[in-house]
mmCIF file of C-alpha atoms in Angstrom:
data_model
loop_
_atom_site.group_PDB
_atom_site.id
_atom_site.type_symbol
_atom_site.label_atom_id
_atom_site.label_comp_id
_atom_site.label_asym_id
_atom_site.label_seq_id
_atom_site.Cartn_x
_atom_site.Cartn_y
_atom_site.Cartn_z
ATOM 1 C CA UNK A 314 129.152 106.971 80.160
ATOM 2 C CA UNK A 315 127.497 104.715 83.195
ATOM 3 C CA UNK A 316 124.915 105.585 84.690
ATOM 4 C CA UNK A 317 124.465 104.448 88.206
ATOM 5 C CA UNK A 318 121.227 103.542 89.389
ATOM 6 C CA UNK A 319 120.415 103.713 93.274
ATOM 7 C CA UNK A 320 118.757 101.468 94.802
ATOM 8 C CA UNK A 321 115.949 102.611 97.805
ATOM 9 C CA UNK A 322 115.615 101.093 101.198
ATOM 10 C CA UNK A 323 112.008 99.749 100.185
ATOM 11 C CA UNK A 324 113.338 98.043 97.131
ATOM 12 C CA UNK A 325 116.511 96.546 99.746
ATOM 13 C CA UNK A 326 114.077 95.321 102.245
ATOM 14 C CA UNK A 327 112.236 93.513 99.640
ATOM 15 C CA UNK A 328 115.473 91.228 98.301
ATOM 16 C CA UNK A 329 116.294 90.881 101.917
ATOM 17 C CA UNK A 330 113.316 89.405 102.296
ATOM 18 C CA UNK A 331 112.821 87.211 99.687
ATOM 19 C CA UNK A 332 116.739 85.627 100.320
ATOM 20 C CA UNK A 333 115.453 84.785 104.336
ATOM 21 C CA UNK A 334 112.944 81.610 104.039
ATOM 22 C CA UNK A 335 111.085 81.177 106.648
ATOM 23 C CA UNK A 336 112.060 77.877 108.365
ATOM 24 C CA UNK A 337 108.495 75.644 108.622
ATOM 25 C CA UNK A 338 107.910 74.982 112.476
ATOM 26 C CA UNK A 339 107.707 71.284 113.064
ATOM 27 C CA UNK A 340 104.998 68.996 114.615
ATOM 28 C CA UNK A 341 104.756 66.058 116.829
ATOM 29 C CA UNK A 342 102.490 63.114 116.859
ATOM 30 C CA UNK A 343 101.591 60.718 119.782
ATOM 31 C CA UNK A 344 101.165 57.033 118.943
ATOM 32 C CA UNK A 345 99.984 55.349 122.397
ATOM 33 C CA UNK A 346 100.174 52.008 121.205
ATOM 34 C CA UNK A 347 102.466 50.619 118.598
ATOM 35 C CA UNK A 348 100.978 47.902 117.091
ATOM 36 C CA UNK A 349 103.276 43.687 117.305
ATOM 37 C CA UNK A 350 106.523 43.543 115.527
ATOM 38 C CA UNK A 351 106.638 47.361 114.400
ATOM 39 C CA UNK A 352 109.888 48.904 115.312
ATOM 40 C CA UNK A 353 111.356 52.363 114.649
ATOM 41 C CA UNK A 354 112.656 51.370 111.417
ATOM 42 C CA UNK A 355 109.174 49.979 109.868
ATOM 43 C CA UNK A 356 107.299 53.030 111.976
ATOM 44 C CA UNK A 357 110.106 55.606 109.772
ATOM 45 C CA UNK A 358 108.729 53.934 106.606
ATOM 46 C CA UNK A 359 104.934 53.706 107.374
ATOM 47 C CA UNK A 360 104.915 57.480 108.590
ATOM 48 C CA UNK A 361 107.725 58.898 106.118
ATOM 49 C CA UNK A 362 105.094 58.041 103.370
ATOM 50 C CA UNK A 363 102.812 61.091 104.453
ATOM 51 C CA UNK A 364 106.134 63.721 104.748
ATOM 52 C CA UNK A 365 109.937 64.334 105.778
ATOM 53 C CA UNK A 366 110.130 62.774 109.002
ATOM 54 C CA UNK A 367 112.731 64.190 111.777
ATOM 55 C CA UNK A 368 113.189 62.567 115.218
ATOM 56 C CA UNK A 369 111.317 58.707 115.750
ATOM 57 C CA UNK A 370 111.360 57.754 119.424
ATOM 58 C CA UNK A 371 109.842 54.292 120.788
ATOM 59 C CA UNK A 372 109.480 53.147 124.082
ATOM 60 C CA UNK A 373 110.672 50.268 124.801
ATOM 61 C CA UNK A 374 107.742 47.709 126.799
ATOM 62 C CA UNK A 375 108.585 46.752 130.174
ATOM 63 C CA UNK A 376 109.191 43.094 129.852
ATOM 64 C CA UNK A 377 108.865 42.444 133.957
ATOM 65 C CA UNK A 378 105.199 43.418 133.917
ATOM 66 C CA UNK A 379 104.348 40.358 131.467
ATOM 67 C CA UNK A 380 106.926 37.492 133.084
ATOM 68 C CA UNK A 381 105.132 35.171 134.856
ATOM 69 C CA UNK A 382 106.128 34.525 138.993
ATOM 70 C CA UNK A 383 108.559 32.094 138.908
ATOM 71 C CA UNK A 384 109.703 31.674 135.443
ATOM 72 C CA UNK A 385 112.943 31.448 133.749
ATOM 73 C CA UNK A 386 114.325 34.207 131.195
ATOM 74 C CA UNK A 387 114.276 32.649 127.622
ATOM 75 C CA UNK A 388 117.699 32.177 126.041
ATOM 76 C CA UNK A 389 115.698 32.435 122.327
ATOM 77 C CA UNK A 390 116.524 36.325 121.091
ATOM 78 C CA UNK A 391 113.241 38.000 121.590
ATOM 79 C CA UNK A 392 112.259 40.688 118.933
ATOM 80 C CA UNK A 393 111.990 44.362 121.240
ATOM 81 C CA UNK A 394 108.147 45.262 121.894
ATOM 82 C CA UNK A 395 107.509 48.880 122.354
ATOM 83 C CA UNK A 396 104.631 50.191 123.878
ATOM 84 C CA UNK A 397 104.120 53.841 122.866
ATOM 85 C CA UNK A 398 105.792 56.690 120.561
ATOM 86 C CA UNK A 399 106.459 59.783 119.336
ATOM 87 C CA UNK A 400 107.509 61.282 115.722
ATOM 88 C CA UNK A 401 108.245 63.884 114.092
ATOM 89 C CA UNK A 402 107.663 65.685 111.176
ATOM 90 C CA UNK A 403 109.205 68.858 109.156
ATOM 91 C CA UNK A 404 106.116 70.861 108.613
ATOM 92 C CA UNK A 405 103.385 71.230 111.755
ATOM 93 C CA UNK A 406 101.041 71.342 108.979
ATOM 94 C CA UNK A 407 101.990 67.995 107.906
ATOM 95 C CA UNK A 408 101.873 66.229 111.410
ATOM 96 C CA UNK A 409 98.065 67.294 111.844
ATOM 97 C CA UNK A 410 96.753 66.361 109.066
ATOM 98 C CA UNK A 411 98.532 62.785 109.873
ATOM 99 C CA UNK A 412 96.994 62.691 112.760
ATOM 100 C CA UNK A 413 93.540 63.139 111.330
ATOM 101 C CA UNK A 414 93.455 61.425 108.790
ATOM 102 C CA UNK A 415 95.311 57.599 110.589
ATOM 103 C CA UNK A 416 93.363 58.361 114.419
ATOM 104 C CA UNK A 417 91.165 54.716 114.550
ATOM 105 C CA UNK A 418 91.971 53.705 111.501
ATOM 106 C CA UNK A 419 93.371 50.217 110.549
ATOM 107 C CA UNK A 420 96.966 49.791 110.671
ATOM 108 C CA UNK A 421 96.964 47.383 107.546
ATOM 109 C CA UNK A 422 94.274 46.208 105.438
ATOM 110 C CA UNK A 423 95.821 42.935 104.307
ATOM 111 C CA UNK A 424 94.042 40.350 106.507
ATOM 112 C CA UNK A 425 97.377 38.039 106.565
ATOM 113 C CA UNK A 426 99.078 41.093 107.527
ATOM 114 C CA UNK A 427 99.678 40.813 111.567
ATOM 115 C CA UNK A 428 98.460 44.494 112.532
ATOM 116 C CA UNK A 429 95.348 43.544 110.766
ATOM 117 C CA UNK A 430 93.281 43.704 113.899
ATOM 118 C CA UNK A 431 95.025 46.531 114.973
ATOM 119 C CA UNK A 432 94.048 50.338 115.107
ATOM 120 C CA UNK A 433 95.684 53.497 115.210
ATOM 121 C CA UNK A 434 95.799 55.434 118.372
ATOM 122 C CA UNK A 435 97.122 58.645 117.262
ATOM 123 C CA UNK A 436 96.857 62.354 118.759
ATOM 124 C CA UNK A 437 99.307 65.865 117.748
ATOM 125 C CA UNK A 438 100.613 67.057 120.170
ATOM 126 C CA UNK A 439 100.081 71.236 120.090
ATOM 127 C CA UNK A 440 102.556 73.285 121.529
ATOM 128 C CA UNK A 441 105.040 70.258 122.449
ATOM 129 C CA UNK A 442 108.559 70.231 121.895
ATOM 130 C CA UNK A 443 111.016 67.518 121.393
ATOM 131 C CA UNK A 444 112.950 68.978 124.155
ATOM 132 C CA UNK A 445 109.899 68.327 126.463
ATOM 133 C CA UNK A 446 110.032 64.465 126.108
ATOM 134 C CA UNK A 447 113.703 64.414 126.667
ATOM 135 C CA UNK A 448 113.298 66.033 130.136
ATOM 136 C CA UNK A 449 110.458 63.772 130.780
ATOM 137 C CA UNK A 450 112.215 60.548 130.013
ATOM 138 C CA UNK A 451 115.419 62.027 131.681
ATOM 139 C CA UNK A 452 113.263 62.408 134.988
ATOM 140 C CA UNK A 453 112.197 58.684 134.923
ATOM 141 C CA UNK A 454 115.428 57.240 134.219
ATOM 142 C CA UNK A 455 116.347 58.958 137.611
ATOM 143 C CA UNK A 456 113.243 57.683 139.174
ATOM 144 C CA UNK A 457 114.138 53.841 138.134
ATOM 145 C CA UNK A 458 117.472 54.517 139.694
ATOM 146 C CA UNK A 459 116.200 55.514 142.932
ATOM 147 C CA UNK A 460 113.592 52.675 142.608
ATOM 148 C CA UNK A 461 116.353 50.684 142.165
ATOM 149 C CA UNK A 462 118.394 52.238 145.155
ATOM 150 C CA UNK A 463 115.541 51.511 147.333
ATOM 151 C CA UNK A 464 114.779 48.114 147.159
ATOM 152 C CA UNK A 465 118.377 47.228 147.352
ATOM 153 C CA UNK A 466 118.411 49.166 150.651
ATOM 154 C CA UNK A 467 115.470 47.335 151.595
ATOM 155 C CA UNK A 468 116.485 44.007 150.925
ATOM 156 C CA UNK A 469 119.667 44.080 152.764
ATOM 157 C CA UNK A 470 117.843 45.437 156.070
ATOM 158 C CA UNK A 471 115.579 42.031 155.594
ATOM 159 C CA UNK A 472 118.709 40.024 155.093
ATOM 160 C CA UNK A 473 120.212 41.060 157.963
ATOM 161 C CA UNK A 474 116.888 40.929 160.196
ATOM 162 C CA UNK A 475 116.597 37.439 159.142
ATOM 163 C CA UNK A 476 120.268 36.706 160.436
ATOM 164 C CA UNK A 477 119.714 38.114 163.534
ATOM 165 C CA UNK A 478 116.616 35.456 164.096
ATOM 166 C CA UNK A 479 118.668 31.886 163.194
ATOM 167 C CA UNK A 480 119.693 31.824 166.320
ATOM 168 C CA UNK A 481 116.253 31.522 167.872
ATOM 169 C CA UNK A 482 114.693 27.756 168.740
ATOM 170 C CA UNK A 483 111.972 28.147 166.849
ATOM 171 C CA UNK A 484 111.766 28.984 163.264
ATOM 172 C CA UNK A 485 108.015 30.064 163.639
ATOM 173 C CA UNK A 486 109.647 32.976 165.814
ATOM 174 C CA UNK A 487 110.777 35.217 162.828
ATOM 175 C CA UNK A 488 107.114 35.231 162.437
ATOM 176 C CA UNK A 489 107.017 38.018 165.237
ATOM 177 C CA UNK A 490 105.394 40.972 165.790
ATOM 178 C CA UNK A 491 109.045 42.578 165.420
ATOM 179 C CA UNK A 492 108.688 40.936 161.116
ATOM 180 C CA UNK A 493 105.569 42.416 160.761
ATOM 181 C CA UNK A 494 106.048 45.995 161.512
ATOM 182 C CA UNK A 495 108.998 45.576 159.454
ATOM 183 C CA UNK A 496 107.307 44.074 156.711
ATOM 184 C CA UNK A 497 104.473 47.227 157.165
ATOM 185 C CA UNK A 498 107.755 49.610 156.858
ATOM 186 C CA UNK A 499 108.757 48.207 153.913
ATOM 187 C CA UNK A 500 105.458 47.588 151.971
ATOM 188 C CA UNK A 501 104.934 51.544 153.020
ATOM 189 C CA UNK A 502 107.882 52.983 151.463
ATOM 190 C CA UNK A 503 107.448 50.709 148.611
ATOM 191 C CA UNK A 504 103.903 52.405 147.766
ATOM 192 C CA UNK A 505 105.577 55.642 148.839
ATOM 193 C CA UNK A 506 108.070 55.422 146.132
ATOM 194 C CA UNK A 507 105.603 54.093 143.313
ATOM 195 C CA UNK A 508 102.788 56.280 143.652
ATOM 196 C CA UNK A 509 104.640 59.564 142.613
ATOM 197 C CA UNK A 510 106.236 58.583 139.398
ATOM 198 C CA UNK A 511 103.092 56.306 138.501
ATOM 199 C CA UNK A 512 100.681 59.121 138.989
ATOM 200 C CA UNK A 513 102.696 61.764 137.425
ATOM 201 C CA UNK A 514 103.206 58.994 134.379
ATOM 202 C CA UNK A 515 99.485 59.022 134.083
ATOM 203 C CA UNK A 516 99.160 62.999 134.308
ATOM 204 C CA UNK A 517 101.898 63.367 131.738
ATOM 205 C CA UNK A 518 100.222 60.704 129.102
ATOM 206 C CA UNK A 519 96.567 62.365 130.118
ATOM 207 C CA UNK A 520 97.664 65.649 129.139
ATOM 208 C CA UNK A 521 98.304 64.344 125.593
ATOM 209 C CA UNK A 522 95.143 63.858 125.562
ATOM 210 C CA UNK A 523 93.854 66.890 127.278
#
């Protein structure tokens, strides 16, 4: 004869329990300057060392703010420069003591190395989100586009200004006071347009930091 044996809520809770594993909450880590010829791929391996590495994002430099006034584009494939980052890592745990440990220390201690010179400049990020760099990269995307927008807007109301001043005898003419508070109008809505996603770039990377 079996004899059943029952089971209590206390002792049902407890196997419950122990089946549900608490999922680790995961951390993110601020690199504001990646050092020559890293990319995501070399970044993956460098960082994976320390633990299980999720999401790797790089941006990519601007190359405009380096090119020189007048000078041709290269045809010679140019290896991508990035100029900040962002990675992250299973355990929150993990990503600070990453942070600690790497903050102003040498990126490679092999003096033929190229990062030789080269320091980390590393910060976790506490209390941000993956989503939260998504919205902010989504928001100045849109801002380049209406950059963009602008200036094309802008340069066809030049072009056709200039048109409207061949016909005059003198070329020195377009020179007029007519140009100039043009020119004013445009240089205005030019530093309009730049200050607000330029400032709110530098409060976004300053609070980082804050």
């Amino acid at each position: 004869m079996m004899i059943s044996e029952e089971v209590g809520p206390e002792e049902i809770e407890c196997q419950t329990s122990e089946k549900i594993k608490k999922v680790p909450k995961r951390g993110i880590i601020y690199i504001s300057s990646i050092p020559p010829y890293m990319n995501v791929t070399q970044i993956r391996e460098y960082f994976g060392e320390f633990g299980t590495l999720g999401r790797v994002y790089l941006q990519l430099e601007d190359s405009k703010k380096h090119a020189k006034p007048g000078e041709k584009k290269s045809k010679r494939k140019v290896a991508k420069k990035f100029s900040e980052g962002w990675v992250e890592y299973e355990k929150k745990s993990v990503a600070k003591e990453v942070a600690k440990r790497l903050n102003n220390t040498q990126v490679s201690n092999r003096k033929k190395s190229k990062q030789y010179d080269y320091l980390w400049s590393i910060k976790y990020l506490s209390g941000f989100k993956w989503a939260h760099l998504h919205e902010r990269l989504a928001y100045e995307k849109a801002a380049r586009r209406q950059k963009l927008r602008s200036e094309i807007q802008l340069a066809k109301k030049n072009a056709t200004y200039f048109t409207g001043n061949l016909g005059k005898k003198k070329k020195g003419e377009v020179l007029n006071r007519e140009y100039q508070d043009l020119k004013q109008k445009v240089e205005m809505k030019h530093s309009d347009e730049n200050t607000p996603v330029t400032e709110e770039r530098k409060e976004f990377i300053g609070s980082l930091f804050s």
